[in-house]
């Protein structure tokens, strides 16, 4: 991974840094589900609200793509936290369908959150390539690491924690064959 001394975070885990040490902590309170079970909406909402109250502070921001998962998380956070939150989105000018920033702007406006748009063109993405390759401890076949690294590099100037909408399929056990 991009963090030293952490090879990979387990499912439903977070990494925290305290006194220069990194610790991996498992989420608590989420019921284990069988593939055929579903999480009651009120239980999931309570879990997410509790998590936001516990971890979202002035040093935290949110990723917002305008997609369903990040939009839901940002909407819940804006409602629950009682403070104006800051969100980041990447702009992929000239890449058509890859640029979801217009959707992020719609959600940010609706939720009344601060939105910082970061240009993620070829120049600032490719200049990070040597550092990315050096940081990866295992083969990694997802090219999204290139713009993600550039985005997180920008975010790290002002924030030490980032919430994203990634992972609900893991969290709520929704990976299953659709056919």
GROMACS .gro file of N, CA and C in nm:
model
  537
    1UNK      N    1   0.084  -0.119   0.000
    1UNK     CA    2   0.000   0.000   0.000
    1UNK      C    3   0.088   0.123   0.000
    2UNK      N    4   0.024   0.240  -0.002
    2UNK     CA    5   0.099   0.365  -0.001
    2UNK      C    6   0.148   0.403   0.138
    3UNK      N    7   0.100   0.335   0.241
    3UNK     CA    8   0.141   0.364   0.378
    3UNK      C    9   0.245   0.263   0.423
    4UNK      N   10   0.350   0.310   0.485
    4UNK     CA   11   0.453   0.220   0.536
    4UNK      C   12   0.398   0.137   0.651
    5UNK      N   13   0.450   0.018   0.664
    5UNK     CA   14   0.416  -0.074   0.774
    5UNK      C   15   0.273  -0.124   0.771
    6UNK      N   16   0.199  -0.098   0.665
    6UNK     CA   17   0.065  -0.156   0.650
    6UNK      C   18   0.064  -0.223   0.514
    7UNK      N   19   0.052  -0.354   0.515
    7UNK     CA   20   0.052  -0.423   0.387
    7UNK      C   21  -0.086  -0.417   0.324
    8UNK      N   22  -0.189  -0.429   0.404
    8UNK     CA   23  -0.324  -0.423   0.351
    8UNK      C   24  -0.420  -0.413   0.469
    9UNK      N   25  -0.517  -0.325   0.462
    9UNK     CA   26  -0.619  -0.318   0.566
    9UNK      C   27  -0.721  -0.427   0.542
   10UNK      N   28  -0.766  -0.488   0.649
   10UNK     CA   29  -0.869  -0.590   0.638
   10UNK      C   30  -1.005  -0.528   0.612
   11UNK      N   31  -1.103  -0.611   0.578
   11UNK     CA   32  -1.239  -0.560   0.557
   11UNK      C   33  -1.291  -0.493   0.684
   12UNK      N   34  -1.361  -0.384   0.668
   12UNK     CA   35  -1.422  -0.310   0.779
   12UNK      C   36  -1.318  -0.265   0.881
   13UNK      N   37  -1.202  -0.221   0.834
   13UNK     CA   38  -1.096  -0.173   0.923
   13UNK      C   39  -1.059  -0.030   0.887
   14UNK      N   40  -1.005   0.039   0.985
   14UNK     CA   41  -0.952   0.173   0.962
   14UNK      C   42  -0.810   0.177   1.013
   15UNK      N   43  -0.731   0.266   0.958
   15UNK     CA   44  -0.596   0.290   1.006
   15UNK      C   45  -0.595   0.424   1.076
   16UNK      N   46  -0.537   0.428   1.194
   16UNK     CA   47  -0.525   0.554   1.268
   16UNK      C   48  -0.379   0.578   1.300
   17UNK      N   49  -0.342   0.705   1.307
   17UNK     CA   50  -0.205   0.742   1.340
   17UNK      C   51  -0.208   0.820   1.470
   18UNK      N   52  -0.129   0.775   1.566
   18UNK     CA   53  -0.121   0.842   1.695
   18UNK      C   54   0.022   0.831   1.745
   19UNK      N   55   0.079   0.943   1.783
   19UNK     CA   56   0.216   0.948   1.833
   19UNK      C   57   0.314   0.880   1.737
   20UNK      N   58   0.292   0.902   1.607
   20UNK     CA   59   0.382   0.848   1.507
   20UNK      C   60   0.366   0.699   1.480
   21UNK      N   61   0.268   0.636   1.539
   21UNK     CA   62   0.245   0.492   1.519
   21UNK      C   63   0.113   0.471   1.446
   22UNK      N   64   0.111   0.373   1.359
   22UNK     CA   65  -0.009   0.339   1.283
   22UNK      C   66  -0.072   0.214   1.344
   23UNK      N   67  -0.202   0.223   1.369
   23UNK     CA   68  -0.275   0.109   1.424
   23UNK      C   69  -0.394   0.075   1.335
   24UNK      N   70  -0.420  -0.055   1.321
   24UNK     CA   71  -0.537  -0.101   1.245
   24UNK      C   72  -0.644  -0.141   1.345
   25UNK      N   73  -0.765  -0.086   1.325
   25UNK     CA   74  -0.876  -0.114   1.414
   25UNK      C   75  -0.995  -0.162   1.333
   26UNK      N   76  -1.061  -0.266   1.380
   26UNK     CA   77  -1.178  -0.318   1.314
   26UNK      C   78  -1.300  -0.240   1.359
   27UNK      N   79  -1.394  -0.217   1.267
   27UNK     CA   80  -1.520  -0.154   1.304
   27UNK      C   81  -1.588  -0.243   1.407
   28UNK      N   82  -1.662  -0.183   1.496
   28UNK     CA   83  -1.740  -0.264   1.589
   28UNK      C   84  -1.887  -0.228   1.571
   29UNK      N   85  -1.972  -0.321   1.601
   29UNK     CA   86  -2.114  -0.293   1.599
   29UNK      C   87  -2.187  -0.333   1.473
   30UNK      N   88  -2.115  -0.367   1.366
   30UNK     CA   89  -2.184  -0.407   1.243
   30UNK      C   90  -2.213  -0.556   1.252
   31UNK      N   91  -2.338  -0.593   1.240
   31UNK     CA   92  -2.372  -0.735   1.250
   31UNK      C   93  -2.315  -0.813   1.132
   32UNK      N   94  -2.277  -0.937   1.156
   32UNK     CA   95  -2.232  -1.023   1.048
   32UNK      C   96  -2.356  -1.077   0.978
   33UNK      N   97  -2.354  -1.072   0.848
   33UNK     CA   98  -2.470  -1.111   0.770
   33UNK      C   99  -2.438  -1.231   0.682
   34UNK      N  100  -2.536  -1.315   0.661
   34UNK     CA  101  -2.525  -1.420   0.561
   34UNK      C  102  -2.563  -1.358   0.428
   35UNK      N  103  -2.524  -1.419   0.320
   35UNK     CA  104  -2.552  -1.364   0.187
   35UNK      C  105  -2.701  -1.341   0.165
   36UNK      N  106  -2.785  -1.420   0.227
   36UNK     CA  107  -2.929  -1.408   0.205
   36UNK      C  108  -2.994  -1.305   0.295
   37UNK      N  109  -2.920  -1.256   0.395
   37UNK     CA  110  -2.977  -1.158   0.488
   37UNK      C  111  -2.949  -1.017   0.437
   38UNK      N  112  -3.025  -0.923   0.487
   38UNK     CA  113  -2.999  -0.784   0.455
   38UNK      C  114  -2.995  -0.704   0.585
   39UNK      N  115  -2.931  -0.591   0.578
   39UNK     CA  116  -2.920  -0.503   0.694
   39UNK      C  117  -3.040  -0.411   0.695
   40UNK      N  118  -3.109  -0.403   0.806
   40UNK     CA  119  -3.224  -0.313   0.818
   40UNK      C  120  -3.175  -0.170   0.797
   41UNK      N  121  -3.247  -0.090   0.720
   41UNK     CA  122  -3.203   0.048   0.693
   41UNK      C  123  -3.175   0.128   0.821
   42UNK      N  124  -3.258   0.113   0.922
   42UNK     CA  125  -3.238   0.192   1.044
   42UNK      C  126  -3.109   0.152   1.113
   43UNK      N  127  -3.075   0.022   1.111
   43UNK     CA  128  -2.951  -0.024   1.174
   43UNK      C  129  -2.831   0.032   1.100
   44UNK      N  130  -2.834   0.025   0.967
   44UNK     CA  131  -2.723   0.079   0.888
   44UNK      C  132  -2.707   0.228   0.906
   45UNK      N  133  -2.818   0.299   0.910
   45UNK     CA  134  -2.814   0.445   0.929
   45UNK      C  135  -2.757   0.479   1.067
   46UNK      N  136  -2.800   0.409   1.169
   46UNK     CA  137  -2.747   0.433   1.305
   46UNK      C  138  -2.598   0.408   1.310
   47UNK      N  139  -2.554   0.301   1.244
   47UNK     CA  140  -2.412   0.268   1.242
   47UNK      C  141  -2.332   0.379   1.176
   48UNK      N  142  -2.378   0.424   1.059
   48UNK     CA  143  -2.306   0.528   0.986
   48UNK      C  144  -2.307   0.660   1.062
   49UNK      N  145  -2.421   0.699   1.117
   49UNK     CA  146  -2.428   0.823   1.195
   49UNK      C  147  -2.333   0.817   1.315
   50UNK      N  148  -2.332   0.704   1.384
   50UNK     CA  149  -2.241   0.688   1.498
   50UNK      C  150  -2.096   0.698   1.457
   51UNK      N  151  -2.064   0.638   1.345
   51UNK     CA  152  -1.927   0.643   1.295
   51UNK      C  153  -1.888   0.785   1.257
   52UNK      N  154  -1.977   0.856   1.189
   52UNK     CA  155  -1.949   0.995   1.152
   52UNK      C  156  -1.929   1.082   1.275
   53UNK      N  157  -2.015   1.066   1.375
   53UNK     CA  158  -2.002   1.144   1.498
   53UNK      C  159  -1.868   1.118   1.566
   54UNK      N  160  -1.823   0.994   1.559
   54UNK     CA  161  -1.700   0.955   1.628
   54UNK      C  162  -1.574   1.003   1.556
   55UNK      N  163  -1.574   0.995   1.422
   55UNK     CA  164  -1.450   1.018   1.348
   55UNK      C  165  -1.444   1.143   1.263
   56UNK      N  166  -1.558   1.201   1.226
   56UNK     CA  167  -1.555   1.319   1.139
   56UNK      C  168  -1.534   1.444   1.224
   57UNK      N  169  -1.418   1.503   1.212
   57UNK     CA  170  -1.388   1.624   1.288
   57UNK      C  171  -1.330   1.728   1.193
   58UNK      N  172  -1.274   1.833   1.248
   58UNK     CA  173  -1.223   1.943   1.164
   58UNK      C  174  -1.106   1.899   1.075
   59UNK      N  175  -1.044   1.785   1.106
   59UNK     CA  176  -0.934   1.735   1.024
   59UNK      C  177  -0.980   1.634   0.921
   60UNK      N  178  -1.110   1.621   0.901
   60UNK     CA  179  -1.164   1.523   0.807
   60UNK      C  180  -1.239   1.592   0.694
   61UNK      N  181  -1.229   1.533   0.577
   61UNK     CA  182  -1.305   1.580   0.461
   61UNK      C  183  -1.367   1.458   0.392
   62UNK      N  184  -1.437   1.480   0.284
   62UNK     CA  185  -1.509   1.374   0.214
   62UNK      C  186  -1.477   1.376   0.066
   63UNK      N  187  -1.473   1.259   0.005
   63UNK     CA  188  -1.465   1.249  -0.140
   63UNK      C  189  -1.607   1.249  -0.193
   64UNK      N  190  -1.629   1.319  -0.302
   64UNK     CA  191  -1.762   1.326  -0.361
   64UNK      C  192  -1.751   1.315  -0.512
   65UNK      N  193  -1.801   1.203  -0.566
   65UNK     CA  194  -1.800   1.184  -0.711
   65UNK      C  195  -1.932   1.225  -0.773
   66UNK      N  196  -2.036   1.231  -0.692
   66UNK     CA  197  -2.169   1.254  -0.745
   66UNK      C  198  -2.243   1.124  -0.768
   67UNK      N  199  -2.175   1.012  -0.744
   67UNK     CA  200  -2.238   0.881  -0.755
   67UNK      C  201  -2.323   0.851  -0.632
   68UNK      N  202  -2.393   0.741  -0.636
   68UNK     CA  203  -2.487   0.706  -0.530
   68UNK      C  204  -2.420   0.692  -0.393
   69UNK      N  205  -2.310   0.619  -0.385
   69UNK     CA  206  -2.248   0.592  -0.255
   69UNK      C  207  -2.191   0.717  -0.189
   70UNK      N  208  -2.109   0.793  -0.263
   70UNK     CA  209  -2.049   0.912  -0.202
   70UNK      C  210  -2.154   1.020  -0.176
   71UNK      N  211  -2.254   1.030  -0.263
   71UNK     CA  212  -2.360   1.129  -0.243
   71UNK      C  213  -2.442   1.098  -0.119
   72UNK      N  214  -2.471   0.971  -0.097
   72UNK     CA  215  -2.546   0.930   0.023
   72UNK      C  216  -2.466   0.962   0.149
   73UNK      N  217  -2.338   0.927   0.147
   73UNK     CA  218  -2.254   0.953   0.264
   73UNK      C  219  -2.244   1.102   0.293
   74UNK      N  220  -2.220   1.183   0.191
   74UNK     CA  221  -2.209   1.328   0.210
   74UNK      C  222  -2.342   1.386   0.258
   75UNK      N  223  -2.453   1.341   0.202
   75UNK     CA  224  -2.584   1.388   0.248
   75UNK      C  225  -2.608   1.356   0.394
   76UNK      N  226  -2.574   1.233   0.434
   76UNK     CA  227  -2.590   1.193   0.574
   76UNK      C  228  -2.499   1.275   0.665
   77UNK      N  229  -2.375   1.296   0.623
   77UNK     CA  230  -2.280   1.372   0.704
   77UNK      C  231  -2.324   1.517   0.718
   78UNK      N  232  -2.369   1.578   0.609
   78UNK     CA  233  -2.413   1.718   0.613
   78UNK      C  234  -2.531   1.733   0.709
   79UNK      N  235  -2.619   1.636   0.709
   79UNK     CA  236  -2.737   1.639   0.795
   79UNK      C  237  -2.699   1.613   0.942
   80UNK      N  238  -2.613   1.516   0.966
   80UNK     CA  239  -2.585   1.470   1.101
   80UNK      C  240  -2.485   1.555   1.177
   81UNK      N  241  -2.384   1.607   1.109
   81UNK     CA  242  -2.273   1.670   1.180
   81UNK      C  243  -2.300   1.813   1.225
   82UNK      N  244  -2.395   1.879   1.166
   82UNK     CA  245  -2.427   2.014   1.209
   82UNK      C  246  -2.316   2.114   1.182
   83UNK      N  247  -2.232   2.086   1.087
   83UNK     CA  248  -2.125   2.177   1.049
   83UNK      C  249  -2.109   2.169   0.899
   84UNK      N  250  -2.054   2.272   0.839
   84UNK     CA  251  -2.033   2.271   0.695
   84UNK      C  252  -1.910   2.187   0.665
   85UNK      N  253  -1.928   2.082   0.590
   85UNK     CA  254  -1.818   1.992   0.560
   85UNK      C  255  -1.755   2.029   0.427
   86UNK      N  256  -1.631   1.982   0.408
   86UNK     CA  257  -1.559   2.006   0.284
   86UNK      C  258  -1.546   1.875   0.209
   87UNK      N  259  -1.572   1.882   0.079
   87UNK     CA  260  -1.563   1.766  -0.008
   87UNK      C  261  -1.465   1.795  -0.121
   88UNK      N  262  -1.407   1.690  -0.174
   88UNK     CA  263  -1.316   1.700  -0.289
   88UNK      C  264  -1.369   1.613  -0.402
   89UNK      N  265  -1.349   1.661  -0.523
   89UNK     CA  266  -1.378   1.581  -0.641
   89UNK      C  267  -1.268   1.606  -0.743
   90UNK      N  268  -1.244   1.508  -0.827
   90UNK     CA  269  -1.146   1.522  -0.933
   90UNK      C  270  -1.213   1.566  -1.062
   91UNK      N  271  -1.145   1.652  -1.135
   91UNK     CA  272  -1.194   1.696  -1.266
   91UNK      C  273  -1.103   1.633  -1.371
   92UNK      N  274  -1.164   1.564  -1.465
   92UNK     CA  275  -1.092   1.500  -1.574
   92UNK      C  276  -1.129   1.570  -1.705
   93UNK      N  277  -1.082   1.691  -1.723
   93UNK     CA  278  -1.114   1.768  -1.844
   93UNK      C  279  -1.068   1.693  -1.968
   94UNK      N  280  -1.156   1.687  -2.064
   94UNK     CA  281  -1.122   1.622  -2.190
   94UNK      C  282  -1.137   1.471  -2.188
   95UNK      N  283  -1.185   1.414  -2.078
   95UNK     CA  284  -1.199   1.270  -2.070
   95UNK      C  285  -1.345   1.226  -2.069
   96UNK      N  286  -1.436   1.316  -2.108
   96UNK     CA  287  -1.577   1.283  -2.124
   96UNK      C  288  -1.640   1.211  -2.008
   97UNK      N  289  -1.672   1.082  -2.028
   97UNK     CA  290  -1.747   1.005  -1.929
   97UNK      C  291  -1.672   0.983  -1.798
   98UNK      N  292  -1.540   1.002  -1.796
   98UNK     CA  293  -1.465   0.986  -1.671
   98UNK      C  294  -1.482   1.105  -1.577
   99UNK      N  295  -1.525   1.218  -1.630
   99UNK     CA  296  -1.539   1.339  -1.549
   99UNK      C  297  -1.680   1.347  -1.490
  100UNK      N  298  -1.690   1.317  -1.360
  100UNK     CA  299  -1.818   1.321  -1.291
  100UNK      C  300  -1.835   1.447  -1.207
  101UNK      N  301  -1.749   1.544  -1.229
  101UNK     CA  302  -1.747   1.663  -1.143
  101UNK      C  303  -1.878   1.742  -1.149
  102UNK      N  304  -1.947   1.742  -1.262
  102UNK     CA  305  -2.074   1.815  -1.269
  102UNK      C  306  -2.178   1.753  -1.175
  103UNK      N  307  -2.177   1.622  -1.162
  103UNK     CA  308  -2.268   1.555  -1.068
  103UNK      C  309  -2.230   1.589  -0.924
  104UNK      N  310  -2.100   1.592  -0.896
  104UNK     CA  311  -2.054   1.628  -0.762
  104UNK      C  312  -2.097   1.770  -0.727
  105UNK      N  313  -2.092   1.861  -0.823
  105UNK     CA  314  -2.134   2.000  -0.799
  105UNK      C  315  -2.283   2.007  -0.766
  106UNK      N  316  -2.364   1.927  -0.833
  106UNK     CA  317  -2.508   1.925  -0.806
  106UNK      C  318  -2.534   1.878  -0.663
  107UNK      N  319  -2.468   1.770  -0.623
  107UNK     CA  320  -2.486   1.715  -0.487
  107UNK      C  321  -2.434   1.814  -0.384
  108UNK      N  322  -2.318   1.873  -0.407
  108UNK     CA  323  -2.261   1.969  -0.313
  108UNK      C  324  -2.353   2.088  -0.292
  109UNK      N  325  -2.410   2.137  -0.399
  109UNK     CA  326  -2.503   2.249  -0.391
  109UNK      C  327  -2.628   2.209  -0.311
  110UNK      N  328  -2.681   2.093  -0.341
  110UNK     CA  329  -2.802   2.045  -0.272
  110UNK      C  330  -2.777   2.025  -0.123
  111UNK      N  331  -2.659   1.973  -0.087
  111UNK     CA  332  -2.627   1.943   0.054
  111UNK      C  333  -2.563   2.061   0.126
  112UNK      N  334  -2.538   2.172   0.054
  112UNK     CA  335  -2.476   2.291   0.111
  112UNK      C  336  -2.341   2.259   0.177
  113UNK      N  337  -2.253   2.197   0.099
  113UNK     CA  338  -2.119   2.164   0.146
  113UNK      C  339  -2.016   2.237   0.061
  114UNK      N  340  -1.897   2.257   0.115
  114UNK     CA  341  -1.788   2.315   0.038
  114UNK      C  342  -1.734   2.208  -0.057
  115UNK      N  343  -1.712   2.243  -0.183
  115UNK     CA  344  -1.659   2.148  -0.279
  115UNK      C  345  -1.533   2.206  -0.341
  116UNK      N  346  -1.425   2.132  -0.328
  116UNK     CA  347  -1.299   2.170  -0.391
  116UNK      C  348  -1.275   2.077  -0.508
  117UNK      N  349  -1.263   2.136  -0.626
  117UNK     CA  350  -1.244   2.059  -0.749
  117UNK      C  351  -1.096   2.061  -0.787
  118UNK      N  352  -1.038   1.944  -0.801
  118UNK     CA  353  -0.896   1.930  -0.831
  118UNK      C  354  -0.880   1.876  -0.973
  119UNK      N  355  -0.808   1.950  -1.056
  119UNK     CA  356  -0.781   1.907  -1.194
  119UNK      C  357  -0.685   1.789  -1.192
  120UNK      N  358  -0.726   1.680  -1.253
  120UNK     CA  359  -0.645   1.559  -1.255
  120UNK      C  360  -0.613   1.521  -1.399
  121UNK      N  361  -0.542   1.609  -1.466
  121UNK     CA  362  -0.503   1.584  -1.605
  121UNK      C  363  -0.377   1.501  -1.613
  122UNK      N  364  -0.331   1.477  -1.734
  122UNK     CA  365  -0.213   1.393  -1.756
  122UNK      C  366  -0.090   1.444  -1.684
  123UNK      N  367  -0.070   1.575  -1.681
  123UNK     CA  368   0.053   1.630  -1.624
  123UNK      C  369   0.070   1.596  -1.477
  124UNK      N  370  -0.031   1.631  -1.395
  124UNK     CA  371  -0.012   1.608  -1.251
  124UNK      C  372  -0.029   1.462  -1.213
  125UNK      N  373  -0.092   1.382  -1.298
  125UNK     CA  374  -0.105   1.239  -1.269
  125UNK      C  375   0.025   1.167  -1.302
  126UNK      N  376   0.080   1.191  -1.419
  126UNK     CA  377   0.200   1.119  -1.461
  126UNK      C  378   0.325   1.161  -1.386
  127UNK      N  379   0.330   1.283  -1.336
  127UNK     CA  380   0.449   1.324  -1.260
  127UNK      C  381   0.464   1.245  -1.131
  128UNK      N  382   0.356   1.186  -1.082
  128UNK     CA  383   0.359   1.108  -0.959
  128UNK      C  384   0.391   0.961  -0.984
  129UNK      N  385   0.399   0.919  -1.109
  129UNK     CA  386   0.417   0.777  -1.141
  129UNK      C  387   0.537   0.712  -1.072
  130UNK      N  388   0.656   0.773  -1.073
  130UNK     CA  389   0.769   0.708  -1.004
  130UNK      C  390   0.743   0.685  -0.855
  131UNK      N  391   0.684   0.781  -0.787
  131UNK     CA  392   0.655   0.767  -0.644
  131UNK      C  393   0.549   0.659  -0.620
  132UNK      N  394   0.450   0.653  -0.708
  132UNK     CA  395   0.345   0.551  -0.694
  132UNK      C  396   0.405   0.412  -0.709
  133UNK      N  397   0.484   0.392  -0.813
  133UNK     CA  398   0.546   0.261  -0.837
  133UNK      C  399   0.634   0.222  -0.720
  134UNK      N  400   0.708   0.317  -0.666
  134UNK     CA  401   0.795   0.291  -0.551
  134UNK      C  402   0.715   0.254  -0.427
  135UNK      N  403   0.596   0.307  -0.413
  135UNK     CA  404   0.516   0.288  -0.292
  135UNK      C  405   0.434   0.159  -0.291
  136UNK      N  406   0.407   0.104  -0.406
  136UNK     CA  407   0.320  -0.014  -0.413
  136UNK      C  408   0.401  -0.138  -0.375
  137UNK      N  409   0.350  -0.214  -0.280
  137UNK     CA  410   0.420  -0.331  -0.232
  137UNK      C  411   0.382  -0.459  -0.303
  138UNK      N  412   0.286  -0.454  -0.393
  138UNK     CA  413   0.242  -0.574  -0.463
  138UNK      C  414   0.184  -0.531  -0.597
  139UNK      N  415   0.172  -0.626  -0.691
  139UNK     CA  416   0.111  -0.589  -0.820
  139UNK      C  417  -0.027  -0.528  -0.800
  140UNK      N  418  -0.053  -0.424  -0.874
  140UNK     CA  419  -0.178  -0.350  -0.859
  140UNK      C  420  -0.230  -0.317  -0.998
  141UNK      N  421  -0.342  -0.376  -1.036
  141UNK     CA  422  -0.389  -0.365  -1.173
  141UNK      C  423  -0.497  -0.260  -1.193
  142UNK      N  424  -0.521  -0.174  -1.097
  142UNK     CA  425  -0.626  -0.073  -1.109
  142UNK      C  426  -0.563   0.061  -1.140
  143UNK      N  427  -0.581   0.108  -1.262
  143UNK     CA  428  -0.518   0.234  -1.304
  143UNK      C  429  -0.572   0.355  -1.228
  144UNK      N  430  -0.681   0.340  -1.153
  144UNK     CA  431  -0.737   0.454  -1.079
  144UNK      C  432  -0.641   0.505  -0.972
  145UNK      N  433  -0.537   0.428  -0.941
  145UNK     CA  434  -0.440   0.474  -0.842
  145UNK      C  435  -0.370   0.601  -0.888
  146UNK      N  436  -0.358   0.621  -1.019
  146UNK     CA  437  -0.289   0.741  -1.069
  146UNK      C  438  -0.361   0.869  -1.031
  147UNK      N  439  -0.488   0.888  -1.066
  147UNK     CA  440  -0.555   1.010  -1.023
  147UNK      C  441  -0.583   1.012  -0.873
  148UNK      N  442  -0.604   0.895  -0.813
  148UNK     CA  443  -0.631   0.889  -0.669
  148UNK      C  444  -0.512   0.941  -0.590
  149UNK      N  445  -0.393   0.902  -0.628
  149UNK     CA  446  -0.272   0.949  -0.561
  149UNK      C  447  -0.261   1.101  -0.571
  150UNK      N  448  -0.284   1.154  -0.691
  150UNK     CA  449  -0.276   1.300  -0.711
  150UNK      C  450  -0.382   1.372  -0.627
  151UNK      N  451  -0.501   1.316  -0.619
  151UNK     CA  452  -0.609   1.377  -0.540
  151UNK      C  453  -0.574   1.375  -0.391
  152UNK      N  454  -0.527   1.261  -0.341
  152UNK     CA  455  -0.493   1.251  -0.199
  152UNK      C  456  -0.371   1.336  -0.164
  153UNK      N  457  -0.280   1.351  -0.256
  153UNK     CA  458  -0.165   1.439  -0.233
  153UNK      C  459  -0.213   1.582  -0.208
  154UNK      N  460  -0.310   1.627  -0.286
  154UNK     CA  461  -0.368   1.761  -0.269
  154UNK      C  462  -0.445   1.770  -0.138
  155UNK      N  463  -0.526   1.670  -0.109
  155UNK     CA  464  -0.607   1.670   0.014
  155UNK      C  465  -0.519   1.674   0.138
  156UNK      N  466  -0.406   1.602   0.135
  156UNK     CA  467  -0.320   1.592   0.254
  156UNK      C  468  -0.259   1.724   0.296
  157UNK      N  469  -0.267   1.825   0.213
  157UNK     CA  470  -0.217   1.958   0.251
  157UNK      C  471  -0.302   2.021   0.360
  158UNK      N  472  -0.431   1.984   0.365
  158UNK     CA  473  -0.523   2.046   0.460
  158UNK      C  474  -0.592   1.949   0.555
  159UNK      N  475  -0.595   1.820   0.521
  159UNK     CA  476  -0.671   1.724   0.601
  159UNK      C  477  -0.591   1.598   0.630
  160UNK      N  478  -0.619   1.537   0.744
  160UNK     CA  479  -0.549   1.413   0.781
  160UNK      C  480  -0.639   1.291   0.771
  161UNK      N  481  -0.767   1.311   0.746
  161UNK     CA  482  -0.860   1.198   0.733
  161UNK      C  483  -0.957   1.225   0.619
  162UNK      N  484  -0.992   1.119   0.547
  162UNK     CA  485  -1.081   1.131   0.432
  162UNK      C  486  -1.188   1.022   0.441
  163UNK      N  487  -1.313   1.063   0.424
  163UNK     CA  488  -1.424   0.968   0.415
  163UNK      C  489  -1.460   0.955   0.267
  164UNK      N  490  -1.488   0.833   0.226
  164UNK     CA  491  -1.530   0.814   0.087
  164UNK      C  492  -1.650   0.721   0.084
  165UNK      N  493  -1.716   0.717  -0.030
  165UNK     CA  494  -1.829   0.627  -0.046
  165UNK      C  495  -1.788   0.489  -0.090
  166UNK      N  496  -1.657   0.465  -0.102
  166UNK     CA  497  -1.611   0.332  -0.141
  166UNK      C  498  -1.641   0.231  -0.032
  167UNK      N  499  -1.683   0.114  -0.072
  167UNK     CA  500  -1.696   0.005   0.023
  167UNK      C  501  -1.834  -0.036   0.067
  168UNK      N  502  -1.942   0.034   0.034
  168UNK     CA  503  -2.072  -0.013   0.084
  168UNK      C  504  -2.105  -0.154   0.041
  169UNK      N  505  -2.060  -0.194  -0.077
  169UNK     CA  506  -2.087  -0.331  -0.118
  169UNK      C  507  -2.020  -0.430  -0.024
  170UNK      N  508  -1.900  -0.396   0.022
  170UNK     CA  509  -1.830  -0.483   0.118
  170UNK      C  510  -1.901  -0.476   0.253
  171UNK      N  511  -1.930  -0.355   0.295
  171UNK     CA  512  -1.986  -0.332   0.428
  171UNK      C  513  -2.121  -0.399   0.446
  172UNK      N  514  -2.204  -0.393   0.343
  172UNK     CA  515  -2.339  -0.446   0.355
  172UNK      C  516  -2.356  -0.580   0.282
  173UNK      N  517  -2.243  -0.644   0.252
  173UNK     CA  518  -2.244  -0.782   0.200
  173UNK      C  519  -2.326  -0.793   0.072
  174UNK      N  520  -2.308  -0.700  -0.020
  174UNK     CA  521  -2.391  -0.698  -0.141
  174UNK      C  522  -2.321  -0.756  -0.263
  175UNK      N  523  -2.203  -0.816  -0.248
  175UNK     CA  524  -2.142  -0.879  -0.364
  175UNK      C  525  -2.200  -1.017  -0.382
  176UNK      N  526  -2.273  -1.036  -0.488
  176UNK     CA  527  -2.336  -1.164  -0.518
  176UNK      C  528  -2.361  -1.170  -0.667
  177UNK      N  529  -2.374  -1.289  -0.722
  177UNK     CA  530  -2.401  -1.297  -0.866
  177UNK      C  531  -2.536  -1.235  -0.900
  178UNK      N  532  -2.539  -1.156  -1.006
  178UNK     CA  533  -2.663  -1.091  -1.046
  178UNK      C  534  -2.745  -1.177  -1.141
  179UNK      N  535  -2.685  -1.277  -1.200
  179UNK     CA  536  -2.759  -1.361  -1.295
  179UNK      C  537  -2.795  -1.494  -1.233
   0.00000   0.00000   0.00000
